[in-house]
Each structure stands twice: as structure tokens, then as C-alpha cells.
């Protein structure tokens, strides 16, 4: 039996360093190639030696697919392609290809120029890596080779994020990457058609969370920021350059306008301009409201939000600052946090998930003294607020996607092991399908049932549908069950075409004469009435018990049911005018009508008149 193998090199029972190896129909595919924000050593990248310990990886992989531009999904890409060695195709959407190199370069600068690391990819390597990228449009089927094809679906989450449907022959798999089933102020909701894949690999970041109303969360966020401004405090909002940053900027911009607030709002220098540029360029990826108003007013041209300069950190008075990165693990957001953490009037609002090991995670877990290295310890006195504006699907959203796609198996990645256990139980209970949560380096094998596409003749389909309209109890088992409808016919294979046709049509095409096979069984029935009366009574009883089938007398002493099952009644004595103590009924039917024939025979045995002697069966 063929199977699909899934092994996470990253994001197995963990968030960060997404990298999933999949083997489907003899093809090897890498899904995402991210870095882990909680590590600064070799653990930050996936262990590519799992694929091969020597030589380049091109011959071992058919393609690489990147779901979106977040570094935990693409941060290891230049290291993988240029330093480890991979020359094959890398697939991603147009916005992902445009934004990826900017974030990779930003990541490289922080790691190499500020932290002084040496074994790291260069700016040139980022450029060389991006030359290997093949872009895909939404709903466009891309043929990687003669057998492997991929198709992208809208995932919400961030600009350009996509879910990928991967197909090899009759086997298929969907990889979600990160997605959001709820539309927000600048992006639409994720969507996929009922593709019924063999395997659905889904993120499970918020596996146990069902988020409250977004409107309530927004109101709470604005109230807390406003209160902090009134107290003269400073508010730090650590964000990633694109995504939640734009969502919260639109929210604050609207609120500042409405309340006529004067406190300055700042955004990391350079990133606002770049973000605006890409949102203008890829406006078709935003939600309907932004698309509709784009010509009159660009939602991303902010009136109240200005570029931030590092010299503003020590400015007196209230202010709101959006700074990158989002988990306080490096860069400007960490620098500002170190300066502002000791003042109780200040506040940090963490709007999304923080990976274990980052400063953001430590702050959220309530640590009051955070050791960055042996020389610096942060004394945390400022107010810490966690408000989930995360663009990940919650438990309800994950269940909704499973309902939408109807997979045969589910694999959970990009989540915490304990939370995955809860979601796994819910999926198995509600959908009755296999659900797996492999750890990094652990292989999951899922058997697939091969399916063959067959063209069916219209005559055969019509006959099948008409038979389903008949309500006879014995035929009930032919009714549709689990989206499957059993059909009998002759399978004709010629060259590459496979057809299911009526037997008569197949005989005609092949120039064969039909050989008819009939089954006959006899049953002896007791009677106390004359022979001709007995036949009339038998006919009326059969008509009552089989209301959906015509019962006719076709010859002397002979009845037919549905023109296919014949019943020949013979008296036990030669004199048909007198009462007979018993009659012999011969029931005959073709192979095609075996169910109806068997049913009629059982009626004669059990429901009309009990046999007085054991029945004698024979096949002709």
C-alpha cells in the first residue's frame, strides 16, 4: 500500500524553525525553511544532515515551498541553499519573494554586524538564493515536473501568505503554513476548497485557545494605551515589520483621529515606507474594504504615525513606539525595552506569540529580572500587557479548516506538545480521522488508498440513480454512504482511457456474444386452494410486499418480478383443478439481479407460506 511520510526538521511539537520534509508518490518536498528565534547557536537552523550527510541536497529534494515571509518560515533559506547546497526550485508567492530578502538582510545585519557572528550567510548569498525562486499565483496549478503539481490558496495571516495543495498522481497533501480563518482590518480570511487531501499538515500555535471578540480586544487595547498616555507613560509595541504592525497602526490611527490625541506615534525608521510600498504593490492581497477605497485613499498613508529615530528613546513625555522585532529577542525593540523597563508609568503591549527562550516569552511569564548576558540584567517594573492580535487560527479556526478541506489524516506542527494533545483528541473525536503530532526528527507514515479516475457512461449512471429511487429494503444498502456510490458495470481499459460502461455496450464494442448466467432455486409451498387460485393469491401477495416492482403473469403458471426474476409454479399432482397439498416454485434470476432474486426467494420461504419440506437448491 502506498504511503505519505512526514518528518519535521523543525516546528515538531515546537514553534519556530518551521521545516517539514514530505515524501509523497516518490517525490521529496521541503515545506518551509525557517530559523528559531530562541537560539543563537547551531540550533537556530534545522538539522539538514538528516537529509544527507555529504554533498549537495539538490539530488535528494524535488522542490522547496515557502509559505510566507516570516523568519521562522524562511530565515534559514540562504544558509540551506548557498552554504549547505541546494540548486533546485524554491516556490513562493510574489509578495513573499519581494519581502523575504528585506527581512533576511535585516536578520543578517543584526546577527553579523551587531553580534559579530562569522559563520553566517552574506548579502550576496541572499541575492543568489532569491534567483532560484519560482513565483506562483493564487489558484494557479504549477507543474514542478511531469508528476508533481502544486497549487496556492489564500491564507490570510500576512501579505502573500499561502497554503499549498501538493499532488502526485492520485495522492495529495495540503500544507497550511500559518493562516487565519478570521478577516481583519487589512487582510481577508484563509480559504481552501473541498479538496479532500490524504494528509493535512496544519499549524497549531493556538491549539487550545478560542479567542474572544476582536472588537472587545481592540477596545481594551485602545483603553490601556490611552490610560498610559494620560499618565505620561511610554508604550512599546514590539511587532514584526509587516502584518500585525499594519493592523495596529490602522487601529491607532483611526482612534487618534477620533479622540484628537496629540501624543506622538512612531514606527521603526525605514520599515514603514517599505511596508507601504509593498501594500500598494500587492493591494490585491488585502481585504475588500482596502481594495475598494484604495484609489481614493491609501489606508497605509498614516497622518499620526511618524518614523522613529533612536535619539527619541530618551525624549520626555508620552509616546507610542512600534519597534521590531516582535519577540524582543534583538534589535530596536529590545534596546527600547531595556531603557523603559524600569519605569512603572511605561507599558509594553505584546500583541502576538513569543517563542520560548526569547525576552518576550520571559516577560510574559512574569519574570521581574531578566538576564541578557553576564553583564546586563533588565529590571522589569513597567506594566506588561498581552493582547492577542496574532494572525494565527485558533482552535475553532483549525476545526473549521478541517471541515472545509475534509482530509483523511491530520498532522499537527508549529505548536506546543501539551496543547497539541488536546486538539488531537478533539479532531479524532469530531471527525473520526487519524491525527498525528510528530516531534522533530520523528517520521509519521500514513497509508493512502489509490483512486483511479474513470469515465462512466450516462446510461449506466441513469440506471443507478433510478435504482436508488426504489425504496425496497433489500436495496437500501446501495444508497450513498460517506460520499461513495457503488456502481456495477464493465471496466474497459484502452490505451490511457478507463471507462465504466453497460455490459451490453462493452459486448458490442468488443464484438462478443453475451453469455447469460441464471440462478434457479426451488422451494416447496403448502397450499389448501386450487392451483389457479393459489397463483392469483401469490401474485397479489407479491404485489403488496414489493410495491416498487411490477409483478406480472407472463405465461400459464409463470410470474415475473421487474421483468427479470421469474417464478414458475408447478402443482404436486397433474390435476390443476383440484386442491393440491403443495406446489413447487422455481425462482430464477440473472447475476445482475441477484439481490432482487434472493429477496423474492426469501419472501417465498419466510413471509408468504412456510415450506413444509426442506428446500432443494440448484444453480444452472
Coordinates of C-alpha atoms in Angstrom, one line a residue:
X1 CA 0.0 0.0 0.0
X2 CA 1.4 3.4 -0.9
X3 CA 2.0 5.9 1.9
X4 CA 2.9 9.5 2.6
X5 CA 5.8 10.2 5.0
X6 CA 6.1 13.4 7.1
X7 CA 9.1 14.3 9.2
X8 CA 9.6 17.7 10.9
X9 CA 13.2 19.0 10.9
X10 CA 11.7 22.0 12.8
X11 CA 8.3 23.0 14.3
X12 CA 7.7 19.4 15.5
X13 CA 6.0 20.0 18.9
X14 CA 7.6 23.4 18.9
X15 CA 7.0 26.9 17.5
X16 CA 9.8 28.3 15.3
X17 CA 12.3 26.9 12.7
X18 CA 9.4 25.5 10.5
X19 CA 10.8 22.9 8.2
X20 CA 8.8 19.8 7.2
X21 CA 10.1 17.0 4.9
X22 CA 7.4 15.2 3.0
X23 CA 7.7 12.1 0.8
X24 CA 4.6 11.7 -1.5
X25 CA 4.4 9.5 -4.6
X26 CA 8.2 9.0 -4.6
X27 CA 8.8 12.8 -4.5
X28 CA 10.7 14.6 -1.7
X29 CA 9.5 18.1 -0.8
X30 CA 10.7 20.6 1.9
X31 CA 7.9 22.7 3.3
X32 CA 9.4 26.0 4.7
X33 CA 12.9 26.6 5.9
X34 CA 12.9 28.8 9.0
X35 CA 15.1 29.8 11.9
X36 CA 14.4 29.6 15.6
X37 CA 14.3 32.9 17.5
X38 CA 15.0 31.2 20.8
X39 CA 18.6 30.1 19.9
X40 CA 21.8 31.9 18.9
X41 CA 23.9 28.7 18.2
X42 CA 23.7 26.0 15.6
X43 CA 20.2 25.0 16.9
X44 CA 18.7 28.1 15.3
X45 CA 18.6 26.3 11.9
X46 CA 17.1 22.9 11.1
X47 CA 19.4 19.9 11.0
X48 CA 19.8 19.4 7.3
X49 CA 22.2 16.5 7.8
X50 CA 19.0 14.4 8.3
X51 CA 18.6 14.6 4.5
X52 CA 22.2 13.7 3.7
X53 CA 25.5 13.9 5.5
X54 CA 27.6 14.5 2.4
X55 CA 27.2 16.5 -0.9
X56 CA 24.6 18.9 -2.1
X57 CA 20.9 18.4 -1.4
X58 CA 19.6 19.0 -4.9
X59 CA 19.5 15.3 -5.8
X60 CA 17.6 14.5 -2.7
X61 CA 14.8 17.1 -3.0
X62 CA 12.4 17.8 -5.8
X63 CA 11.4 21.3 -4.6
X64 CA 11.2 23.6 -1.6
X65 CA 8.0 25.5 -0.8
X66 CA 7.9 28.7 1.4
X67 CA 4.5 29.6 2.8
X68 CA 5.2 33.2 3.8
X69 CA 8.0 35.7 4.7
X70 CA 8.2 35.4 8.5
X71 CA 11.7 34.4 9.5
X72 CA 10.6 31.3 11.4
X73 CA 9.5 30.0 8.0
X74 CA 12.2 31.4 5.6
X75 CA 15.1 32.5 7.9
X76 CA 17.3 29.5 7.1
X77 CA 16.8 29.6 3.3
X78 CA 20.1 31.3 2.2
X79 CA 22.1 29.1 4.6
X80 CA 20.3 26.0 3.2
X81 CA 20.7 26.9 -0.5
X82 CA 24.1 28.6 -0.6
X83 CA 26.0 27.2 2.4
X84 CA 24.7 23.6 2.6
X85 CA 24.0 23.5 -1.1
X86 CA 20.7 23.3 -3.0
X87 CA 20.1 24.3 -6.6
X88 CA 16.6 23.2 -7.2
X89 CA 13.4 25.3 -7.5
X90 CA 12.1 27.3 -4.5
X91 CA 8.4 28.1 -4.8
X92 CA 6.7 31.1 -3.1
X93 CA 4.1 33.8 -3.9
X94 CA 5.0 37.2 -5.4
X95 CA 4.7 39.3 -2.2
X96 CA 6.8 36.7 -0.3
X97 CA 9.5 36.9 -2.9
X98 CA 9.5 40.7 -2.7
X99 CA 9.6 40.9 1.2
X100 CA 11.7 37.9 2.1
X101 CA 15.1 39.4 1.1
X102 CA 14.5 42.6 3.1
X103 CA 13.8 40.6 6.3
X104 CA 16.7 38.2 5.6
X105 CA 19.1 41.2 5.2
X106 CA 17.7 42.8 8.4
X107 CA 18.3 39.5 10.2
X108 CA 21.8 39.2 8.8
X109 CA 22.7 42.7 9.9
X110 CA 21.6 42.1 13.4
X111 CA 23.4 38.8 13.6
X112 CA 26.7 39.6 11.8
X113 CA 27.2 43.4 12.1
X114 CA 25.9 43.9 15.7
X115 CA 26.6 40.5 17.3
X116 CA 29.8 39.8 15.3
X117 CA 29.0 36.2 14.2
X118 CA 31.1 34.9 11.4
X119 CA 29.6 31.5 10.2
X120 CA 26.6 33.2 8.6
X121 CA 25.2 33.9 5.1
X122 CA 26.2 37.1 3.3
X123 CA 24.1 39.7 1.4
X124 CA 25.3 38.1 -1.9
X125 CA 24.1 34.7 -0.7
X126 CA 20.6 36.2 -0.1
X127 CA 20.6 37.5 -3.7
X128 CA 21.8 34.2 -5.2
X129 CA 19.2 32.3 -3.1
X130 CA 16.4 34.5 -4.4
X131 CA 17.5 33.8 -8.0
X132 CA 16.3 30.2 -7.5
X133 CA 12.8 31.3 -6.6
X134 CA 9.8 30.5 -8.9
X135 CA 6.8 32.6 -8.1
X136 CA 3.2 31.2 -8.0
X137 CA -0.2 33.0 -8.2
X138 CA -3.2 32.1 -6.1
X139 CA -5.2 29.2 -7.6
X140 CA -2.6 28.6 -10.3
X141 CA -1.6 25.0 -10.8
X142 CA 2.1 24.8 -11.2
X143 CA 3.7 21.6 -12.6
X144 CA 7.1 21.0 -10.9
X145 CA 7.7 18.0 -13.2
X146 CA 5.6 15.5 -15.1
X147 CA 4.1 14.1 -11.9
X148 CA 4.3 16.7 -9.2
X149 CA 2.0 19.7 -9.2
X150 CA 1.3 22.4 -6.6
X151 CA -1.5 25.0 -6.1
X152 CA -1.6 28.0 -3.7
X153 CA -4.6 29.1 -1.7
X154 CA -5.1 32.4 0.2
X155 CA -4.0 32.0 3.9
X156 CA -4.6 35.5 5.4
X157 CA -2.0 35.8 8.2
X158 CA 0.3 38.2 6.5
X159 CA 0.6 39.8 3.0
X160 CA 1.4 37.0 0.5
X161 CA 0.9 34.0 2.9
X162 CA -0.4 30.9 1.1
X163 CA -1.5 27.4 1.9
X164 CA -0.2 24.8 -0.7
X165 CA -2.1 21.8 -2.2
X166 CA 0.5 19.3 -3.4
X167 CA -0.5 16.5 -5.7
X168 CA 1.4 13.5 -7.1
X169 CA -0.8 11.2 -9.2
X170 CA -3.8 10.4 -7.0
X171 CA -2.0 11.2 -3.7
X172 CA -2.4 14.7 -2.3
X173 CA -1.4 16.8 0.7
X174 CA -2.2 20.3 2.0
X175 CA 0.3 22.3 4.0
X176 CA -1.2 25.4 5.7
X177 CA 1.9 27.3 6.8
X178 CA 0.5 30.0 9.2
X179 CA -3.1 31.0 8.5
X180 CA -6.0 33.0 9.9
X181 CA -9.7 32.0 9.5
X182 CA -10.9 35.4 10.6
X183 CA -10.7 38.5 8.4
X184 CA -9.1 41.6 9.9
X185 CA -8.7 45.3 9.1
X186 CA -6.3 44.8 6.2
X187 CA -6.4 41.1 5.2
X188 CA -9.1 38.6 4.3
X189 CA -9.8 35.1 5.8
X190 CA -8.0 32.0 4.7
X191 CA -9.9 29.8 2.2
X192 CA -9.5 26.4 0.6
X193 CA -11.9 24.3 -1.5
X194 CA -13.1 20.8 -0.6
X195 CA -10.0 19.1 -2.0
X196 CA -10.2 16.1 0.3
X197 CA -6.4 15.5 0.6
X198 CA -4.8 12.4 2.0
X199 CA -3.0 14.5 4.6
X200 CA -3.5 18.0 6.0
X201 CA -0.4 19.4 7.8
X202 CA -1.7 22.3 9.9
X203 CA -0.1 24.8 12.3
X204 CA -1.5 24.5 15.9
X205 CA 0.0 27.6 17.6
X206 CA -3.3 28.3 19.4
X207 CA -4.5 24.7 19.7
X208 CA -6.3 25.2 23.0
X209 CA -7.4 28.8 22.5
X210 CA -10.8 30.2 21.4
X211 CA -10.3 33.9 21.1
X212 CA -12.9 36.4 22.4
X213 CA -14.5 39.0 20.2
X214 CA -11.9 41.0 18.2
X215 CA -13.9 44.2 18.9
X216 CA -13.6 43.7 22.7
X217 CA -9.9 43.1 22.4
X218 CA -9.4 46.3 20.3
X219 CA -11.4 48.4 22.7
X220 CA -9.3 47.0 25.7
X221 CA -6.1 47.8 23.8
X222 CA -7.1 51.4 23.0
X223 CA -8.3 52.0 26.6
X224 CA -5.0 50.8 28.1
X225 CA -2.9 52.8 25.6
X226 CA -5.0 55.9 26.3
X227 CA -4.7 55.5 30.1
X228 CA -0.9 55.2 29.7
X229 CA -0.8 58.4 27.6
X230 CA -2.8 60.2 30.3
X231 CA -0.3 59.2 33.0
X232 CA 2.6 60.5 30.8
X233 CA 3.9 57.0 30.2
X234 CA 5.6 55.5 27.1
X235 CA 4.1 52.5 25.3
X236 CA 6.3 50.0 23.5
X237 CA 4.6 47.6 21.0
X238 CA 7.1 45.1 19.7
X239 CA 6.0 43.9 16.2
X240 CA 7.3 42.3 13.1
X241 CA 7.7 44.7 10.2
X242 CA 4.7 43.6 8.2
X243 CA 1.4 42.1 9.4
X244 CA 0.2 42.9 12.9
X245 CA 2.1 46.2 12.7
X246 CA -0.2 47.4 9.9
X247 CA -3.3 46.1 11.7
X248 CA -2.5 48.0 14.9
X249 CA -1.3 51.1 13.0
X250 CA -4.7 51.4 11.3
X251 CA -6.4 50.9 14.7
X252 CA -4.4 53.6 16.5
X253 CA -4.5 56.0 13.5
X254 CA -8.3 55.8 13.5
X255 CA -8.5 56.2 17.3
X256 CA -6.1 59.2 17.4
X257 CA -8.2 60.9 14.7
X258 CA -11.4 60.3 16.6
X259 CA -10.1 61.3 20.0
X260 CA -8.0 64.2 18.7
X261 CA -4.9 62.9 20.7
X262 CA -1.6 64.7 20.4
X263 CA 0.9 62.2 21.8
X264 CA 3.3 61.1 19.0
X265 CA 3.2 57.5 17.5
X266 CA 6.4 56.3 16.0
X267 CA 7.4 53.3 13.8
X268 CA 10.9 51.8 13.2
X269 CA 12.6 54.0 10.5
X270 CA 12.6 52.7 7.0
X271 CA 10.2 49.8 7.6
X272 CA 7.0 51.9 7.3
X273 CA 8.0 53.2 3.9
X274 CA 8.9 49.7 2.7
X275 CA 5.7 48.3 4.1
X276 CA 3.6 51.0 2.4
X277 CA 5.3 50.3 -0.8
X278 CA 4.5 46.6 -0.7
X279 CA 0.9 47.1 0.4
X280 CA 0.4 49.4 -2.6
X281 CA 2.2 47.0 -4.9
X282 CA 0.2 44.0 -3.7
X283 CA -3.2 45.6 -2.9
X284 CA -5.0 42.6 -4.5
X285 CA -3.8 40.5 -1.5
X286 CA -5.6 42.8 1.0
X287 CA -9.2 42.7 2.1
X288 CA -12.2 44.0 0.1
X289 CA -12.5 47.3 2.0
X290 CA -8.9 48.4 1.4
X291 CA -9.2 47.4 -2.3
X292 CA -12.5 49.4 -2.6
X293 CA -11.1 52.6 -1.1
X294 CA -7.5 52.3 -2.4
X295 CA -8.0 54.7 -5.3
X296 CA -9.4 57.5 -3.1
X297 CA -7.3 56.9 0.0
X298 CA -4.4 54.6 0.7
X299 CA -5.1 53.2 4.2
X300 CA -1.4 52.9 4.8
X301 CA -0.6 56.6 4.4
X302 CA -0.7 57.5 8.1
X303 CA -1.2 61.0 9.3
X304 CA -0.3 60.5 13.0
X305 CA 2.5 57.8 12.7
X306 CA 6.0 59.1 12.1
X307 CA 9.4 57.4 11.5
X308 CA 11.3 56.7 14.8
X309 CA 14.9 57.8 15.4
X310 CA 17.0 56.1 18.1
X311 CA 17.6 59.5 19.7
X312 CA 13.9 59.7 20.6
X313 CA 14.3 56.9 23.2
X314 CA 15.1 59.4 26.0
X315 CA 12.6 62.1 24.9
X316 CA 10.4 63.2 27.8
X317 CA 6.6 62.8 27.8
X318 CA 4.2 60.2 26.5
X319 CA 4.7 58.3 23.2
X320 CA 3.8 55.1 21.4
X321 CA 6.5 53.2 19.6
X322 CA 6.1 50.3 17.2
X323 CA 9.5 48.6 17.1
X324 CA 10.9 45.4 15.5
X325 CA 11.3 42.5 16.1
X326 CA 8.1 41.2 17.7
X327 CA 9.5 38.9 20.4
X328 CA 12.0 41.3 22.0
X329 CA 14.9 38.9 21.1
X330 CA 17.1 41.5 19.4
X331 CA 17.2 44.8 17.6
X332 CA 15.4 48.1 18.3
X333 CA 12.5 46.7 20.3
X334 CA 14.9 45.1 22.8
X335 CA 17.0 48.3 23.0
X336 CA 13.9 50.4 23.8
X337 CA 12.7 47.8 26.3
X338 CA 16.0 47.9 28.2
X339 CA 15.7 51.7 28.5
X340 CA 12.0 51.9 29.5
X341 CA 11.6 48.7 31.6
X342 CA 12.5 50.3 35.0
X343 CA 9.7 53.0 34.9
X344 CA 6.3 51.9 36.3
X345 CA 4.5 54.5 34.2
X346 CA 5.6 52.8 31.0
X347 CA 3.9 49.8 29.4
X348 CA 4.8 47.1 26.9
X349 CA 2.0 45.6 24.8
X350 CA 2.9 42.2 23.3
X351 CA 0.4 41.5 20.5
X352 CA 1.4 38.1 19.4
X353 CA 3.0 34.7 20.2
X354 CA 6.5 34.7 21.8
X355 CA 8.8 31.6 21.4
X356 CA 10.3 30.1 24.5
X357 CA 13.8 31.5 25.1
X358 CA 13.0 35.0 23.8
X359 CA 12.9 38.0 26.1
X360 CA 9.2 38.5 25.1
X361 CA 8.4 35.0 26.5
X362 CA 10.3 35.7 29.7
X363 CA 8.4 39.0 30.2
X364 CA 5.1 37.3 29.6
X365 CA 5.9 34.5 32.1
X366 CA 6.2 37.3 34.8
X367 CA 10.0 37.4 35.3
X368 CA 11.0 40.6 37.0
X369 CA 14.7 40.3 36.5
X370 CA 15.8 39.2 33.0
X371 CA 19.5 38.2 32.4
X372 CA 20.5 39.0 28.8
X373 CA 24.1 38.0 29.4
X374 CA 26.6 38.0 32.3
X375 CA 27.0 41.8 32.1
X376 CA 23.4 43.0 31.7
X377 CA 20.2 42.3 33.7
X378 CA 16.9 44.1 33.0
X379 CA 14.8 45.1 36.0
X380 CA 11.2 44.9 34.8
X381 CA 8.9 47.4 36.6
X382 CA 6.8 48.6 33.6
X383 CA 3.2 47.3 33.0
X384 CA 3.2 44.1 30.8
X385 CA 0.1 43.5 28.7
X386 CA -0.5 40.5 26.5
X387 CA -3.3 41.1 23.9
X388 CA -3.5 38.5 21.2
X389 CA -3.8 40.3 17.8
X390 CA -2.0 37.3 16.5
X391 CA -3.0 36.3 12.9
X392 CA -2.9 32.6 13.7
X393 CA -6.0 30.4 13.6
X394 CA -7.4 29.5 17.0
X395 CA -8.8 26.0 17.9
X396 CA -12.2 26.9 16.3
X397 CA -10.4 28.1 13.1
X398 CA -8.4 24.9 12.8
X399 CA -11.5 22.8 13.1
X400 CA -13.2 25.0 10.5
X401 CA -10.4 24.4 8.0
X402 CA -10.5 20.6 8.6
X403 CA -14.3 20.7 8.0
X404 CA -13.7 22.8 4.8
X405 CA -10.9 20.6 3.3
X406 CA -12.1 17.1 4.5
X407 CA -8.7 15.4 4.8
X408 CA -8.2 11.7 5.6
X409 CA -5.4 12.4 8.1
X410 CA -4.2 15.5 10.0
X411 CA -0.6 16.2 11.1
X412 CA -0.1 19.0 13.8
X413 CA 3.0 21.1 13.6
X414 CA 4.1 24.6 14.8
X415 CA 2.6 24.2 18.3
X416 CA 3.4 23.1 21.9
X417 CA 3.1 19.3 22.6
X418 CA 0.7 19.7 25.6
X419 CA -1.7 21.9 23.6
X420 CA -1.5 19.5 20.6
X421 CA -2.7 16.6 22.7
X422 CA -5.9 18.4 23.5
X423 CA -6.5 19.4 19.8
X424 CA -5.6 15.8 18.6
X425 CA -8.3 14.4 20.8
X426 CA -10.9 16.9 19.6
X427 CA -10.1 16.1 15.9
X428 CA -10.2 12.3 16.4
X429 CA -13.5 12.6 18.3
X430 CA -15.3 15.0 15.9
X431 CA -14.0 13.8 12.5
X432 CA -13.0 10.2 13.2
X433 CA -9.7 10.5 11.3
X434 CA -6.1 9.9 12.1
X435 CA -4.3 12.8 13.8
X436 CA -0.5 12.9 14.5
X437 CA 1.9 15.2 16.3
X438 CA 5.5 14.2 15.4
X439 CA 8.4 15.6 17.3
X440 CA 11.5 16.9 15.4
X441 CA 13.2 14.0 13.6
X442 CA 10.2 11.7 14.1
X443 CA 8.7 10.1 11.0
X444 CA 4.9 9.6 10.5
X445 CA 3.7 7.2 7.8
X446 CA 0.1 7.4 6.5
X447 CA -1.2 4.8 4.1
X448 CA -3.1 6.1 1.1
X449 CA -5.8 4.3 -0.8
X450 CA -5.1 4.6 -4.6
X451 CA -8.0 6.0 -6.6
X452 CA -8.5 5.6 -10.4
X453 CA -10.4 8.2 -12.4
X454 CA -12.9 6.5 -14.6
X455 CA -15.3 7.9 -17.3
X456 CA -18.8 6.5 -16.7
X457 CA -21.4 6.1 -19.4
X458 CA -24.5 8.2 -19.0
X459 CA -26.8 5.2 -19.4
X460 CA -25.1 3.4 -16.5
X461 CA -25.3 6.4 -14.3
X462 CA -29.0 7.0 -15.1
X463 CA -29.8 3.3 -14.3
X464 CA -28.0 3.6 -11.0
X465 CA -29.8 6.8 -10.0
X466 CA -33.2 5.3 -10.9
X467 CA -32.5 2.2 -8.8
X468 CA -31.8 4.4 -5.8
X469 CA -35.3 5.9 -6.0
X470 CA -36.8 2.5 -5.4
X471 CA -37.5 2.0 -1.7
X472 CA -37.2 -1.8 -1.4
X473 CA -35.5 -2.7 1.9
X474 CA -33.1 -5.1 0.3
X475 CA -31.7 -2.5 -2.0
X476 CA -31.2 0.1 0.8
X477 CA -27.5 -0.9 1.0
X478 CA -26.9 0.6 -2.4
X479 CA -27.8 4.1 -1.2
X480 CA -24.9 6.6 -0.9
X481 CA -22.7 6.3 2.1
X482 CA -19.7 8.5 3.0
X483 CA -19.7 10.2 -0.4
X484 CA -19.3 6.8 -2.1
X485 CA -21.9 5.2 -4.5
X486 CA -21.2 1.6 -5.6
X487 CA -21.9 1.0 -9.3
X488 CA -21.8 -2.2 -11.3
X489 CA -20.6 -2.2 -14.9
X490 CA -17.8 -3.4 -17.2
X491 CA -14.4 -1.7 -16.9
X492 CA -12.9 -1.1 -20.3
X493 CA -9.2 0.0 -20.5
X494 CA -7.9 1.1 -23.8
X495 CA -4.5 2.9 -24.1
X496 CA -4.7 5.6 -21.3
X497 CA -8.5 5.8 -21.1
X498 CA -10.5 3.9 -18.5
X499 CA -14.3 3.7 -18.9
X500 CA -17.1 2.1 -16.9
X501 CA -20.0 1.1 -19.3
X502 CA -23.1 -1.0 -19.5
X503 CA -22.4 -4.7 -20.2
X504 CA -24.3 -4.6 -23.5
X505 CA -22.3 -1.7 -24.7
X506 CA -19.0 -3.4 -23.8
X507 CA -20.1 -6.6 -25.7
X508 CA -20.9 -4.5 -28.8
X509 CA -17.6 -2.7 -28.7
X510 CA -15.6 -5.9 -28.2
X511 CA -17.7 -7.9 -30.7
X512 CA -18.6 -10.5 -28.2
X513 CA -21.9 -12.5 -27.7
X514 CA -23.4 -12.3 -24.2
X515 CA -23.4 -15.4 -22.2
X516 CA -26.3 -15.4 -19.7
X517 CA -25.9 -17.0 -16.4
X518 CA -29.1 -17.6 -14.4
X519 CA -29.5 -18.9 -10.9
X520 CA -32.5 -21.1 -10.0
X521 CA -33.7 -22.2 -6.6
X522 CA -36.8 -24.3 -5.8
X523 CA -39.0 -24.1 -2.8
X524 CA -42.0 -26.4 -2.0
X525 CA -45.0 -24.4 -0.7
X526 CA -48.0 -25.8 1.2
X527 CA -51.5 -24.8 -0.1
X528 CA -55.2 -25.7 0.6
X529 CA -56.7 -24.0 -2.5
X530 CA -56.8 -24.9 -6.2
X531 CA -53.8 -24.3 -8.3
X532 CA -55.1 -21.3 -10.3
X533 CA -56.4 -19.6 -7.1
X534 CA -53.1 -20.2 -5.5
X535 CA -51.3 -18.4 -8.3
X536 CA -53.6 -15.4 -8.1
X537 CA -53.2 -15.2 -4.4
X538 CA -49.4 -15.4 -4.7
X539 CA -49.4 -12.6 -7.3
X540 CA -51.4 -10.3 -5.1
X541 CA -49.2 -11.0 -2.1
X542 CA -46.0 -10.3 -4.0
X543 CA -47.5 -7.0 -5.3
X544 CA -48.3 -6.0 -1.7
X545 CA -44.8 -6.9 -0.5
X546 CA -42.9 -5.4 -3.5
X547 CA -44.8 -2.2 -4.2
X548 CA -41.9 -0.7 -6.2
X549 CA -41.7 -3.6 -8.7
X550 CA -44.2 -4.7 -11.3
X551 CA -45.4 -8.3 -10.8
X552 CA -47.0 -9.8 -13.9
X553 CA -48.3 -13.2 -15.2
X554 CA -46.2 -14.0 -18.3
X555 CA -47.4 -17.5 -19.1
X556 CA -49.6 -20.2 -17.6
X557 CA -48.3 -20.8 -14.0
X558 CA -45.5 -18.3 -14.5
X559 CA -44.9 -14.9 -12.8
X560 CA -42.2 -12.2 -13.4
X561 CA -41.0 -9.6 -11.0
X562 CA -39.5 -6.4 -12.6
X563 CA -39.2 -8.3 -15.9
X564 CA -36.1 -10.0 -14.5
X565 CA -37.0 -12.5 -11.8
X566 CA -39.1 -15.5 -13.0
X567 CA -41.3 -17.7 -10.7
X568 CA -42.7 -20.9 -12.2
X569 CA -45.3 -22.7 -10.1
X570 CA -45.9 -26.4 -10.6
X571 CA -48.6 -28.4 -8.8
X572 CA -47.7 -31.6 -7.0
X573 CA -50.5 -33.5 -8.9
X574 CA -51.3 -33.4 -12.6
X575 CA -54.9 -32.2 -12.0
X576 CA -54.7 -28.4 -11.7
X577 CA -58.5 -28.0 -11.0
X578 CA -58.4 -29.8 -7.6
X579 CA -56.9 -28.7 -4.4
X580 CA -53.2 -29.5 -4.1
X581 CA -51.5 -30.1 -0.8
X582 CA -48.3 -28.4 -2.0
X583 CA -46.7 -26.7 -5.0
X584 CA -43.2 -26.3 -6.3
X585 CA -41.9 -22.8 -7.0
X586 CA -38.9 -22.4 -9.2
X587 CA -37.3 -18.9 -8.8
X588 CA -34.9 -17.9 -11.5
X589 CA -32.8 -14.7 -11.9
X590 CA -29.7 -13.3 -13.7
X591 CA -26.4 -12.5 -12.0
X592 CA -27.1 -8.8 -12.3
X593 CA -30.4 -9.1 -10.4
X594 CA -29.0 -11.3 -7.7
X595 CA -30.2 -9.1 -4.8
X596 CA -33.8 -8.9 -6.0
X597 CA -33.8 -12.6 -6.8
X598 CA -32.5 -13.6 -3.4
X599 CA -35.1 -11.2 -1.8
X600 CA -38.0 -12.8 -3.7
X601 CA -36.8 -16.3 -2.7
X602 CA -36.6 -15.3 1.0
X603 CA -40.2 -13.9 0.8
X604 CA -41.4 -17.2 -0.6
X605 CA -39.6 -19.0 2.1
X606 CA -40.4 -17.0 5.1
X607 CA -43.1 -14.3 4.6
X608 CA -45.8 -15.9 2.4
X609 CA -46.2 -19.6 3.2
X610 CA -43.8 -21.7 5.3
X611 CA -42.3 -24.6 3.4
X612 CA -43.4 -28.0 4.5
X613 CA -40.2 -29.8 3.5
X614 CA -36.6 -28.8 3.2
X615 CA -35.9 -26.7 0.1
X616 CA -33.8 -28.0 -2.7
X617 CA -31.4 -25.5 -4.3
X618 CA -29.6 -25.8 -7.6
X619 CA -27.6 -23.5 -9.8
X620 CA -27.8 -23.6 -13.6

